[in-house]
Coordinates of C-alpha atoms in Angstrom, one line a residue:
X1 CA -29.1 18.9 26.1
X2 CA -26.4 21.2 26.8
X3 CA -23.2 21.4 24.2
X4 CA -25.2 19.1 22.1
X5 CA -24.1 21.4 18.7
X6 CA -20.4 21.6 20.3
X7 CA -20.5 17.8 20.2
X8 CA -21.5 17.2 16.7
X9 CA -18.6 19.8 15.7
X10 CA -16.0 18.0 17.6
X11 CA -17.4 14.8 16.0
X12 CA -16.9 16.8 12.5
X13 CA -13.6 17.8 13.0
X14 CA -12.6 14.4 13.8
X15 CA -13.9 12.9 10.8
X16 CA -12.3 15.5 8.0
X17 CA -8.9 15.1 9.5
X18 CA -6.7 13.5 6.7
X19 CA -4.5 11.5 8.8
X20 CA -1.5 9.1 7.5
X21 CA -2.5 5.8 6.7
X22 CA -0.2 3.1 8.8
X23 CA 1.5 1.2 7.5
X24 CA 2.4 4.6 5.7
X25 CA 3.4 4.4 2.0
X26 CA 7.0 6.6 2.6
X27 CA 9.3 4.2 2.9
X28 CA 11.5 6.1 6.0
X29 CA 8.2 6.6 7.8
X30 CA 7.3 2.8 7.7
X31 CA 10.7 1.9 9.1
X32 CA 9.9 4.3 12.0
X33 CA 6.8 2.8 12.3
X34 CA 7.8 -0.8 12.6
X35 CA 11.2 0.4 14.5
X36 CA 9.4 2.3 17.3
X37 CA 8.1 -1.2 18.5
X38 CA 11.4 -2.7 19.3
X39 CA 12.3 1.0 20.7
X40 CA 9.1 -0.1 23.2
X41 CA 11.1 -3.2 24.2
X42 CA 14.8 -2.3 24.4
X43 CA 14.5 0.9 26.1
X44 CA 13.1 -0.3 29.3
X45 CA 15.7 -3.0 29.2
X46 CA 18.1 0.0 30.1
X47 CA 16.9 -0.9 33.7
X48 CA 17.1 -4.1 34.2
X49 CA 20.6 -4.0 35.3
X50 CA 19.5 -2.2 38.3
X51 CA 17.0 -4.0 39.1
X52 CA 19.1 -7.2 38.8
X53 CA 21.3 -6.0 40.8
X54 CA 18.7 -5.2 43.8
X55 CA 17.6 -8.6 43.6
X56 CA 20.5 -10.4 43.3
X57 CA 22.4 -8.7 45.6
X58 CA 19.5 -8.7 47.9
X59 CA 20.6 -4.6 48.5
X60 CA 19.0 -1.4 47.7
X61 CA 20.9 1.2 49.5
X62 CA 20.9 4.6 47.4
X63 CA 17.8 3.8 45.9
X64 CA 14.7 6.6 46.4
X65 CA 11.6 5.2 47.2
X66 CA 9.6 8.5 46.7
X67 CA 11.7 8.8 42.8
X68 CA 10.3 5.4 42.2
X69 CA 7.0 5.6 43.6
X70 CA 6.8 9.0 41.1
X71 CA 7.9 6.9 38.2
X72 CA 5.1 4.4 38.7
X73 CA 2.6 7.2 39.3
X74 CA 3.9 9.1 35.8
X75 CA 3.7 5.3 33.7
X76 CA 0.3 4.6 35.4
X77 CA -0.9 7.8 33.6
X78 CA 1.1 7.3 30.4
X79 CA -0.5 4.0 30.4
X80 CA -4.1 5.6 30.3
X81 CA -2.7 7.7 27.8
X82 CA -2.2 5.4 25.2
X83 CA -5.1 3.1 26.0
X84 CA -7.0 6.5 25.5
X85 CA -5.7 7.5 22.3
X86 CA -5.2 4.0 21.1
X87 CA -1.0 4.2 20.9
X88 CA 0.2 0.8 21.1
X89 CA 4.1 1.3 21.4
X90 CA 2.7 4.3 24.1
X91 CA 1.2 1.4 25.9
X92 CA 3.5 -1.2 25.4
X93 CA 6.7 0.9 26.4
X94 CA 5.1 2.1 30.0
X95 CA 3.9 -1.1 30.7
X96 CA 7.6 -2.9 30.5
X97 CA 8.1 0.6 32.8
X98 CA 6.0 0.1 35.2
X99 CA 6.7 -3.8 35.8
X100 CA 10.2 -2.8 35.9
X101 CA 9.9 0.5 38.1
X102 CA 7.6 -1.9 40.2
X103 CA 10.6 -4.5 40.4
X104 CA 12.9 -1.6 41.8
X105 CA 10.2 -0.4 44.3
X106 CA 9.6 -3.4 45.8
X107 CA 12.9 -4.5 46.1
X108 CA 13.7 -0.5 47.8
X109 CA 11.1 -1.8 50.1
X110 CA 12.3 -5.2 51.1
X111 CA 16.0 -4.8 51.2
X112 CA 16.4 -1.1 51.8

């Protein structure tokens, strides 16, 4: 079996690492942990104006197709990111990305 020593070290090395335990017991870096999750939900929110406006206007002239189609690309593999390393607000922020870069790409589509 090829690499089969290089495995068990990599397996090593992730078991000795002394990471922080979460909830951590600092109080400043528990509020960052619990504050990161509404971070996750308001930031995306940021966009929502634009696409409200696309949709209620029923008008997406100045809108890039090919910037938005990159955005989805880039939260697609942000997504995967977290999901691989197990990040939850990771995961949670691109997804509330992606729905609303999705919003702004369909509507570029239909009413640009």
């Amino acid at each position: 079996m090829p690499n089969g020593g290089l495995h068990h070290l990599h397996k090593r090395k992730r078991q000795t690492k002394k990471l922080e335990p979460i909830p951590h017991p600092e109080p400043f870096k528990r509020f960052l942990d619990h504050t990161i999750y509404v971070v996750c939900i308001l930031t995306p929110m940021v966009v929502l104006p634009q696409v409200w406006k696309i949709w209620s206007q029923q008008n997406a002239a100045g809108i890039s197709l090919i910037t938005y189609i990159g955005l989805i690309i880039g939260n697609i593999i942000w997504v995967i990111y977290g999901v691989v390393h197990k990040e939850k607000p990771i995961m949670l922020l691109y997804i509330f990305f992606f729905i609303a870069n999705t919003a702004i790409a369909i509507g570029r589509i239909l009413y640009g």
